[in-house]
Coordinates of C-alpha atoms in Angstrom, one line a residue:
X1 CA -129.4 -20.6 -109.5
X2 CA -126.7 -18.1 -109.4
X3 CA -126.8 -18.0 -105.6
X4 CA -126.2 -21.7 -105.6
X5 CA -123.3 -21.4 -108.0
X6 CA -121.3 -19.5 -105.4
X7 CA -121.6 -22.4 -103.0
X8 CA -121.3 -25.0 -105.6
X9 CA -118.0 -23.8 -107.0
X10 CA -116.3 -24.3 -103.7
X11 CA -116.6 -28.0 -104.1
X12 CA -114.6 -28.1 -107.3
X13 CA -110.8 -27.9 -107.7
X14 CA -110.3 -25.5 -110.6
X15 CA -106.7 -24.8 -111.9
X16 CA -105.4 -23.2 -115.0
X17 CA -103.8 -25.0 -117.9
X18 CA -100.9 -22.6 -118.1
X19 CA -98.4 -25.1 -119.3
X20 CA -100.4 -26.3 -122.3
X21 CA -99.1 -25.1 -125.6
X22 CA -102.7 -25.3 -127.1
X23 CA -104.2 -22.7 -124.9
X24 CA -103.6 -19.1 -123.9
X25 CA -104.4 -17.8 -120.3
X26 CA -105.6 -14.1 -120.3
X27 CA -107.5 -11.6 -118.4
X28 CA -111.1 -12.2 -119.5
X29 CA -114.2 -10.0 -119.3
X30 CA -116.0 -10.7 -116.1
X31 CA -119.1 -13.1 -116.6
X32 CA -121.5 -14.9 -114.4
X33 CA -119.0 -17.8 -113.9
X34 CA -116.0 -15.4 -113.4
X35 CA -117.7 -13.4 -110.8
X36 CA -119.0 -16.4 -109.0
X37 CA -115.5 -17.9 -108.9
X38 CA -114.1 -14.6 -107.7
X39 CA -116.7 -14.3 -104.9
X40 CA -116.2 -17.8 -103.8
X41 CA -112.5 -17.2 -103.6
X42 CA -111.6 -20.0 -106.1
X43 CA -108.4 -19.6 -107.8
X44 CA -109.0 -19.9 -111.6
X45 CA -107.9 -18.7 -115.0
X46 CA -109.9 -18.6 -118.0
X47 CA -108.6 -20.4 -121.1
X48 CA -109.1 -18.6 -124.4
X49 CA -109.2 -21.1 -127.3
X50 CA -107.8 -20.1 -130.7
X51 CA -110.5 -22.4 -132.4
X52 CA -113.0 -20.5 -134.4
X53 CA -115.9 -22.6 -133.2
X54 CA -115.3 -21.5 -129.7
X55 CA -116.1 -17.9 -130.3
X56 CA -118.5 -16.6 -127.8
X57 CA -117.7 -19.4 -125.3
X58 CA -115.9 -19.3 -121.9
X59 CA -113.5 -22.3 -121.6
X60 CA -112.2 -23.6 -118.3
X61 CA -110.4 -26.6 -117.1
X62 CA -111.5 -28.2 -113.9
X63 CA -110.3 -31.0 -111.8
X64 CA -113.2 -32.7 -109.9
X65 CA -112.3 -35.0 -106.9
X66 CA -113.4 -38.6 -107.5
X67 CA -113.1 -41.6 -105.1
X68 CA -110.8 -44.3 -106.4
X69 CA -113.6 -46.8 -105.4
X70 CA -117.1 -45.4 -105.4
X71 CA -118.2 -48.1 -103.0
X72 CA -115.3 -47.6 -100.6
X73 CA -114.4 -43.9 -100.6
X74 CA -112.0 -44.4 -97.7
X75 CA -109.5 -45.8 -100.2
X76 CA -108.7 -42.3 -101.3
X77 CA -109.3 -40.1 -104.3
X78 CA -108.0 -38.6 -107.4
X79 CA -108.7 -35.6 -109.4
X80 CA -110.4 -36.0 -112.8
X81 CA -109.8 -33.5 -115.5
X82 CA -112.8 -31.9 -117.0
X83 CA -112.9 -29.1 -119.7
X84 CA -115.9 -26.8 -119.5
X85 CA -116.9 -24.9 -122.7
X86 CA -119.7 -22.6 -121.4
X87 CA -122.3 -20.7 -123.4
X88 CA -125.2 -20.0 -121.1
X89 CA -126.6 -21.4 -117.8
X90 CA -130.0 -22.0 -119.4
X91 CA -128.4 -23.9 -122.5
X92 CA -128.3 -27.6 -122.8
X93 CA -125.3 -29.5 -121.5
X94 CA -123.4 -32.1 -123.7
X95 CA -121.1 -34.4 -121.8
X96 CA -118.5 -35.4 -124.3
X97 CA -116.9 -38.5 -122.8
X98 CA -113.4 -39.5 -123.6
X99 CA -112.3 -43.0 -123.4
X100 CA -108.8 -41.8 -123.1
X101 CA -107.0 -38.6 -122.2
X102 CA -108.3 -35.1 -122.8
X103 CA -105.3 -33.2 -124.1
X104 CA -107.2 -30.0 -125.1
X105 CA -110.7 -28.7 -125.5
X106 CA -110.4 -27.7 -129.2
X107 CA -113.2 -30.0 -130.4
X108 CA -116.9 -29.3 -130.1
X109 CA -119.0 -32.2 -130.9
X110 CA -121.8 -32.4 -133.5
X111 CA -124.5 -32.2 -130.9
X112 CA -122.9 -29.5 -129.0
X113 CA -122.9 -27.3 -132.2
X114 CA -126.2 -28.4 -133.2
X115 CA -127.9 -27.6 -129.8
X116 CA -125.7 -24.6 -129.1
X117 CA -125.0 -26.3 -125.8
X118 CA -122.5 -26.1 -123.1
X119 CA -120.0 -28.9 -123.2
X120 CA -118.1 -30.9 -120.5
X121 CA -115.1 -32.8 -122.1
X122 CA -114.4 -35.5 -119.4
X123 CA -111.1 -37.3 -119.4
X124 CA -111.3 -41.0 -118.4
X125 CA -110.0 -42.1 -115.1
X126 CA -106.4 -43.3 -115.0
X127 CA -105.6 -41.6 -118.3
X128 CA -103.7 -38.3 -118.9
X129 CA -103.8 -36.1 -115.8
X130 CA -106.6 -38.1 -114.1
X131 CA -104.4 -40.1 -112.0
X132 CA -103.6 -40.5 -108.3
X133 CA -100.1 -39.8 -107.5
X134 CA -98.0 -43.0 -107.4
X135 CA -98.9 -46.4 -108.7
X136 CA -102.6 -46.5 -109.9
X137 CA -104.8 -49.1 -108.2
X138 CA -105.6 -50.9 -111.5
X139 CA -108.4 -53.1 -110.1
X140 CA -110.4 -49.9 -109.8
X141 CA -110.0 -49.2 -113.5
X142 CA -113.3 -50.8 -114.6
X143 CA -116.5 -50.0 -116.3
X144 CA -118.6 -49.6 -113.2
X145 CA -116.2 -47.2 -111.6
X146 CA -115.9 -45.1 -114.8
X147 CA -119.7 -45.0 -115.2
X148 CA -119.9 -43.8 -111.6
X149 CA -117.3 -41.0 -112.4
X150 CA -119.5 -39.6 -115.0
X151 CA -122.6 -39.9 -112.7
X152 CA -120.7 -37.9 -110.0
X153 CA -119.8 -35.1 -112.3
X154 CA -123.3 -34.8 -113.5
X155 CA -124.5 -34.7 -109.9
X156 CA -121.9 -32.0 -109.0
X157 CA -122.6 -29.9 -112.0
X158 CA -126.3 -30.5 -112.3
X159 CA -127.7 -27.4 -110.4
X160 CA -125.4 -25.1 -112.4
X161 CA -127.4 -25.6 -115.5
X162 CA -131.1 -25.6 -116.2
X163 CA -131.1 -27.0 -119.7
X164 CA -131.4 -30.7 -120.6
X165 CA -128.3 -33.0 -120.4
X166 CA -127.1 -35.5 -122.9
X167 CA -124.0 -37.6 -123.5
X168 CA -121.8 -38.4 -126.5
X169 CA -118.5 -40.1 -127.3
X170 CA -116.4 -41.6 -130.1
X171 CA -115.1 -45.1 -130.1
X172 CA -114.0 -45.9 -126.5
X173 CA -115.8 -42.8 -125.6
X174 CA -118.8 -44.2 -127.2
X175 CA -118.5 -47.2 -125.1
X176 CA -118.5 -44.9 -122.2
X177 CA -121.8 -43.5 -123.3
X178 CA -123.3 -47.0 -123.3
X179 CA -121.7 -47.8 -119.9
X180 CA -123.1 -44.6 -118.2
X181 CA -126.5 -45.1 -119.8
X182 CA -126.6 -48.8 -118.6
X183 CA -125.8 -47.8 -115.0
X184 CA -127.5 -44.4 -114.7
X185 CA -130.2 -44.2 -117.4
X186 CA -131.9 -41.2 -115.9
X187 CA -128.8 -38.9 -115.9
X188 CA -129.3 -37.7 -119.5
X189 CA -132.2 -37.1 -121.9
X190 CA -130.4 -38.3 -125.0
X191 CA -127.2 -40.0 -126.2
X192 CA -125.2 -40.4 -129.3
X193 CA -122.6 -43.2 -129.3
X194 CA -120.3 -43.1 -132.4
X195 CA -118.3 -46.2 -133.7
X196 CA -118.5 -48.0 -130.3
X197 CA -118.1 -51.7 -130.1
X198 CA -119.8 -54.0 -127.4
X199 CA -117.6 -57.2 -127.5
X200 CA -118.9 -60.5 -126.2
X201 CA -115.5 -62.0 -125.4
X202 CA -111.8 -61.1 -125.0
X203 CA -111.6 -61.9 -128.7
X204 CA -115.1 -61.7 -130.4
X205 CA -115.4 -64.1 -133.3
X206 CA -117.8 -61.6 -135.0
X207 CA -114.7 -59.4 -135.8
X208 CA -113.0 -62.3 -137.8
X209 CA -116.3 -63.0 -139.6
X210 CA -116.6 -59.4 -140.6
X211 CA -113.0 -59.2 -141.9
X212 CA -113.8 -62.2 -144.1
X213 CA -116.7 -60.5 -145.8
X214 CA -116.1 -56.7 -145.6
X215 CA -115.9 -54.8 -148.9
X216 CA -115.4 -56.7 -152.0
X217 CA -113.6 -59.9 -152.6
X218 CA -111.2 -58.2 -154.9
X219 CA -110.3 -55.6 -152.3
X220 CA -109.8 -58.2 -149.6
X221 CA -107.4 -60.1 -152.0
X222 CA -105.5 -56.7 -152.5
X223 CA -105.2 -56.3 -148.7
X224 CA -103.8 -59.9 -148.5
X225 CA -101.5 -59.4 -151.4
X226 CA -99.8 -56.6 -149.6
X227 CA -99.1 -58.7 -146.5
X228 CA -97.9 -61.6 -148.6
X229 CA -95.6 -59.5 -150.7
X230 CA -93.9 -57.9 -147.7
X231 CA -93.3 -61.2 -146.0
X232 CA -92.2 -62.9 -149.2
X233 CA -89.3 -60.4 -149.5
X234 CA -88.7 -60.5 -145.9
X235 CA -85.2 -59.1 -145.7
X236 CA -85.5 -56.3 -148.1
X237 CA -89.0 -55.3 -146.7
X238 CA -87.5 -55.5 -143.1
X239 CA -84.7 -53.2 -144.1
X240 CA -87.1 -50.7 -145.6
X241 CA -89.3 -51.0 -142.6
X242 CA -86.5 -50.3 -140.3
X243 CA -85.4 -47.2 -142.1
X244 CA -89.0 -45.9 -142.5
X245 CA -89.6 -46.4 -138.6
X246 CA -86.3 -44.5 -138.0
X247 CA -87.4 -41.7 -140.4
X248 CA -90.7 -41.4 -138.5
X249 CA -89.0 -41.7 -135.1
X250 CA -91.1 -44.7 -134.1
X251 CA -89.5 -46.6 -131.4
X252 CA -90.7 -50.0 -130.1
X253 CA -89.6 -52.2 -127.2
X254 CA -90.2 -55.3 -129.5
X255 CA -87.5 -56.8 -131.5
X256 CA -87.4 -55.5 -135.1
X257 CA -88.8 -58.7 -136.5
X258 CA -91.7 -58.7 -134.0
X259 CA -92.4 -55.0 -134.8
X260 CA -92.3 -55.9 -138.5
X261 CA -94.5 -58.9 -138.4
X262 CA -97.0 -57.4 -136.1
X263 CA -97.4 -54.4 -138.3
X264 CA -98.2 -56.5 -141.3
X265 CA -100.8 -58.5 -139.2
X266 CA -102.4 -55.3 -138.0
X267 CA -102.5 -53.9 -141.6
X268 CA -105.7 -55.7 -142.3
X269 CA -107.7 -54.4 -139.4
X270 CA -106.2 -50.9 -139.6
X271 CA -106.9 -50.6 -143.3
X272 CA -110.6 -51.3 -142.9
X273 CA -110.8 -49.3 -139.6
X274 CA -109.4 -46.1 -140.8
X275 CA -109.1 -46.1 -144.6
X276 CA -111.0 -48.5 -146.8
X277 CA -110.0 -47.0 -150.1
X278 CA -109.2 -50.0 -152.3
X279 CA -108.0 -47.7 -155.0
X280 CA -105.2 -46.6 -152.7
X281 CA -103.6 -50.0 -152.3
X282 CA -100.4 -50.5 -154.3
X283 CA -100.8 -52.6 -157.3
X284 CA -99.2 -56.1 -157.5
X285 CA -96.4 -54.7 -159.7
X286 CA -95.8 -51.6 -157.4
X287 CA -92.4 -51.4 -155.9
X288 CA -91.6 -52.9 -152.5
X289 CA -90.9 -49.3 -151.3
X290 CA -94.4 -48.2 -152.2
X291 CA -95.9 -51.1 -150.2
X292 CA -93.8 -50.4 -147.1
X293 CA -94.7 -46.8 -147.3
X294 CA -98.4 -47.7 -147.7
X295 CA -98.1 -49.8 -144.5
X296 CA -96.9 -46.8 -142.5
X297 CA -99.5 -44.5 -144.2
X298 CA -102.2 -46.8 -143.0
X299 CA -100.8 -46.4 -139.4
X300 CA -100.2 -50.1 -138.6
X301 CA -96.7 -49.7 -137.2
X302 CA -97.8 -46.9 -134.9
X303 CA -99.8 -49.3 -132.8
X304 CA -96.7 -51.1 -131.5
X305 CA -94.6 -48.2 -130.4
X306 CA -93.3 -47.7 -126.8
X307 CA -95.2 -44.4 -126.6
X308 CA -98.5 -46.2 -127.5
X309 CA -97.9 -49.1 -125.2
X310 CA -97.1 -46.9 -122.4
X311 CA -99.7 -44.1 -122.9
X312 CA -102.5 -46.4 -123.7
X313 CA -101.7 -49.1 -121.2
X314 CA -105.0 -48.3 -119.3
X315 CA -106.9 -49.1 -122.5
X316 CA -105.1 -52.4 -123.0
X317 CA -105.8 -53.2 -119.3
X318 CA -109.5 -52.6 -119.8
X319 CA -109.6 -54.4 -123.1
X320 CA -108.2 -57.6 -121.8
X321 CA -110.2 -57.4 -118.5
X322 CA -113.7 -56.2 -119.6
X323 CA -113.9 -54.6 -123.1
X324 CA -112.4 -57.2 -125.5
X325 CA -109.9 -56.9 -128.2
X326 CA -108.7 -58.7 -131.3
X327 CA -105.8 -60.9 -132.2
X328 CA -104.3 -62.1 -135.5
X329 CA -104.9 -65.0 -137.7
X330 CA -101.3 -66.0 -138.7
X331 CA -101.9 -69.5 -140.1
X332 CA -101.9 -68.4 -143.8
X333 CA -98.6 -66.6 -143.3
X334 CA -96.7 -69.2 -141.2
X335 CA -94.5 -70.3 -144.0
X336 CA -93.4 -66.7 -144.4
X337 CA -92.9 -65.5 -140.9
X338 CA -89.9 -66.0 -138.6
X339 CA -91.2 -65.1 -135.1
X340 CA -95.1 -65.7 -135.2
X341 CA -96.1 -69.1 -136.3
X342 CA -99.7 -69.4 -135.2
X343 CA -102.8 -67.5 -134.4
X344 CA -102.4 -65.5 -131.2
X345 CA -103.9 -62.8 -129.0
X346 CA -102.0 -59.6 -128.5
X347 CA -102.4 -60.0 -124.7
X348 CA -98.7 -60.4 -123.9
X349 CA -97.8 -57.8 -126.6
X350 CA -99.4 -55.1 -124.4
X351 CA -99.9 -56.6 -121.0
X352 CA -96.6 -57.0 -118.8
X353 CA -95.9 -60.5 -117.1
X354 CA -96.7 -59.0 -113.7
X355 CA -100.3 -58.8 -114.5
X356 CA -102.6 -61.9 -114.9
X357 CA -105.8 -60.5 -116.2
X358 CA -108.9 -62.6 -116.2
X359 CA -111.6 -61.4 -118.7
X360 CA -115.0 -60.7 -117.2
X361 CA -117.6 -61.1 -120.0
X362 CA -120.5 -60.6 -117.6
X363 CA -119.9 -56.8 -117.6
X364 CA -120.8 -56.4 -121.3
X365 CA -123.6 -58.8 -120.9
X366 CA -125.0 -56.6 -118.2
X367 CA -124.6 -53.5 -120.4
X368 CA -126.4 -55.3 -123.3
X369 CA -129.3 -56.3 -121.1
X370 CA -129.6 -52.9 -119.6
X371 CA -129.5 -51.0 -122.9
X372 CA -132.1 -53.4 -124.2
X373 CA -134.4 -52.5 -121.4
X374 CA -133.6 -49.0 -120.5
X375 CA -131.6 -47.6 -123.4
X376 CA -134.1 -45.0 -124.5
X377 CA -133.3 -41.9 -126.7
X378 CA -130.0 -43.3 -128.0
X379 CA -128.4 -43.0 -131.4
X380 CA -125.7 -45.4 -132.5
X381 CA -123.7 -44.5 -135.5
X382 CA -121.3 -47.0 -137.2
X383 CA -119.2 -47.1 -140.4
X384 CA -120.1 -50.0 -142.7
X385 CA -116.3 -50.7 -143.3
X386 CA -115.2 -50.5 -139.7
X387 CA -114.4 -53.7 -138.1
X388 CA -115.7 -52.5 -134.7
X389 CA -119.1 -52.1 -136.2
X390 CA -119.5 -55.9 -136.3
X391 CA -119.7 -56.0 -132.4
X392 CA -121.6 -52.6 -132.0
X393 CA -124.9 -52.6 -130.1
X394 CA -128.0 -53.2 -132.2
X395 CA -131.3 -51.8 -130.7
X396 CA -133.9 -54.6 -130.4
X397 CA -136.9 -52.5 -131.0
X398 CA -138.0 -52.6 -127.4
X399 CA -136.9 -48.9 -127.0
X400 CA -137.0 -46.0 -129.3
X401 CA -133.2 -46.1 -129.8
X402 CA -131.8 -46.2 -133.4
X403 CA -128.7 -47.4 -135.2
X404 CA -127.5 -45.7 -138.4
X405 CA -124.8 -47.1 -140.6
X406 CA -122.7 -44.9 -142.8
X407 CA -122.3 -46.8 -146.1
X408 CA -118.6 -47.0 -147.0
X409 CA -117.8 -45.4 -143.7
X410 CA -114.8 -46.1 -141.4
X411 CA -114.0 -45.4 -137.7
X412 CA -114.2 -41.7 -138.7
X413 CA -117.9 -41.9 -139.4
X414 CA -120.0 -39.1 -137.8
X415 CA -123.6 -37.9 -138.1
X416 CA -122.5 -35.5 -140.9
X417 CA -121.6 -38.5 -143.0
X418 CA -125.1 -40.0 -143.0
X419 CA -127.2 -39.9 -146.1
X420 CA -129.7 -37.1 -146.2
X421 CA -132.7 -39.1 -144.9
X422 CA -130.7 -40.6 -142.1
X423 CA -129.1 -37.3 -141.1
X424 CA -132.5 -35.6 -140.9
X425 CA -133.9 -38.5 -138.8
X426 CA -130.9 -38.5 -136.4
X427 CA -131.2 -34.7 -135.9
X428 CA -135.0 -34.7 -135.6
X429 CA -134.9 -37.4 -133.0
X430 CA -132.2 -35.6 -130.9
X431 CA -134.1 -32.3 -131.2
X432 CA -137.3 -34.0 -130.0
X433 CA -135.6 -35.8 -127.1
X434 CA -133.8 -32.5 -126.0
X435 CA -137.1 -30.5 -126.5
X436 CA -135.6 -27.9 -128.7
X437 CA -136.6 -26.3 -132.0
X438 CA -133.2 -24.9 -132.9

């Protein structure tokens, strides 16, 4: 295996992350990988993480060449960023799939720690540094291509490690776990997808049905009351909103009225997605200042900043072309708003006029069909308050895959949040599938 390593590493583009404020490049003790890189003549630098959980690990950043179009490699290539957190060549390998960029390798996933595994943290194509120079070829930003990226990385790295492989991801990364499994079911022995939706349409009606029933009626009324109160006192609320946005240095390309109203509409979804604490909602007699501060604490305004619309444009492109998104129901507020007067999609909020995206529902239908047939050894974890749980994959019973719901959980739900029985069941299943008694 180690002899192969010398040859294998010559196919990788491995660079340092010297400009990253989160890492420190140092001279490290020579290891199997270091010596192999040296013998192969590959320029490399080891990254020493300052995170305690990385003790005993060797961390590297790699850039692996990927075709822009896996079916037409003549169209050119780009370099995909991958962090390697190495423990041992005989240990299992966890592919931690990011649905977005990969700014650092500081996080070790639950299965990585549980299995004492090596970890590959894979940045998504067309996010962060994983871009071709110049204008991206957006038509190649699709589910099939991104699944093929993961498959290629697994092929390239496969002979380096003798342990079993698994995949995991959170939110859009959890979607990547499902996509990769649907297209390449034999690549991994197990998978854990956290808080991952599988929408049936550009706007899946199940999300709105969920929002009408989540939590208690009392709590839903408190959420609605905050929205109405802010709009009823429009001018005062807007003035406070503008000041708070400036204080937090939030900049938006939208008009201040659009920014304000969209944030109030977003509050409902954001509250249930990230918070869900009804006791934290300001009371009816609370000051307007408290309610504006609460809006920002939930994070709704941050969704409409220039930074988000720019950095997350690849996400919005995918959402409105294949993955699905949600809009806002404005009808109950129309007598209080000044810009938005009817229910609408956020399509043009995030997608520039030069794009004319047509949603392809067939891709998620295919993923649903494939997971139902070949989605074995998969764990799906959802939070019961998270709106995205309403469209998450539900195993049919035709495979051994299981879904666990964290009661009272949000989009932050993880395996550690499961009750004792579910937590043990999830861990036992993972250990069985990965053939380990650790």
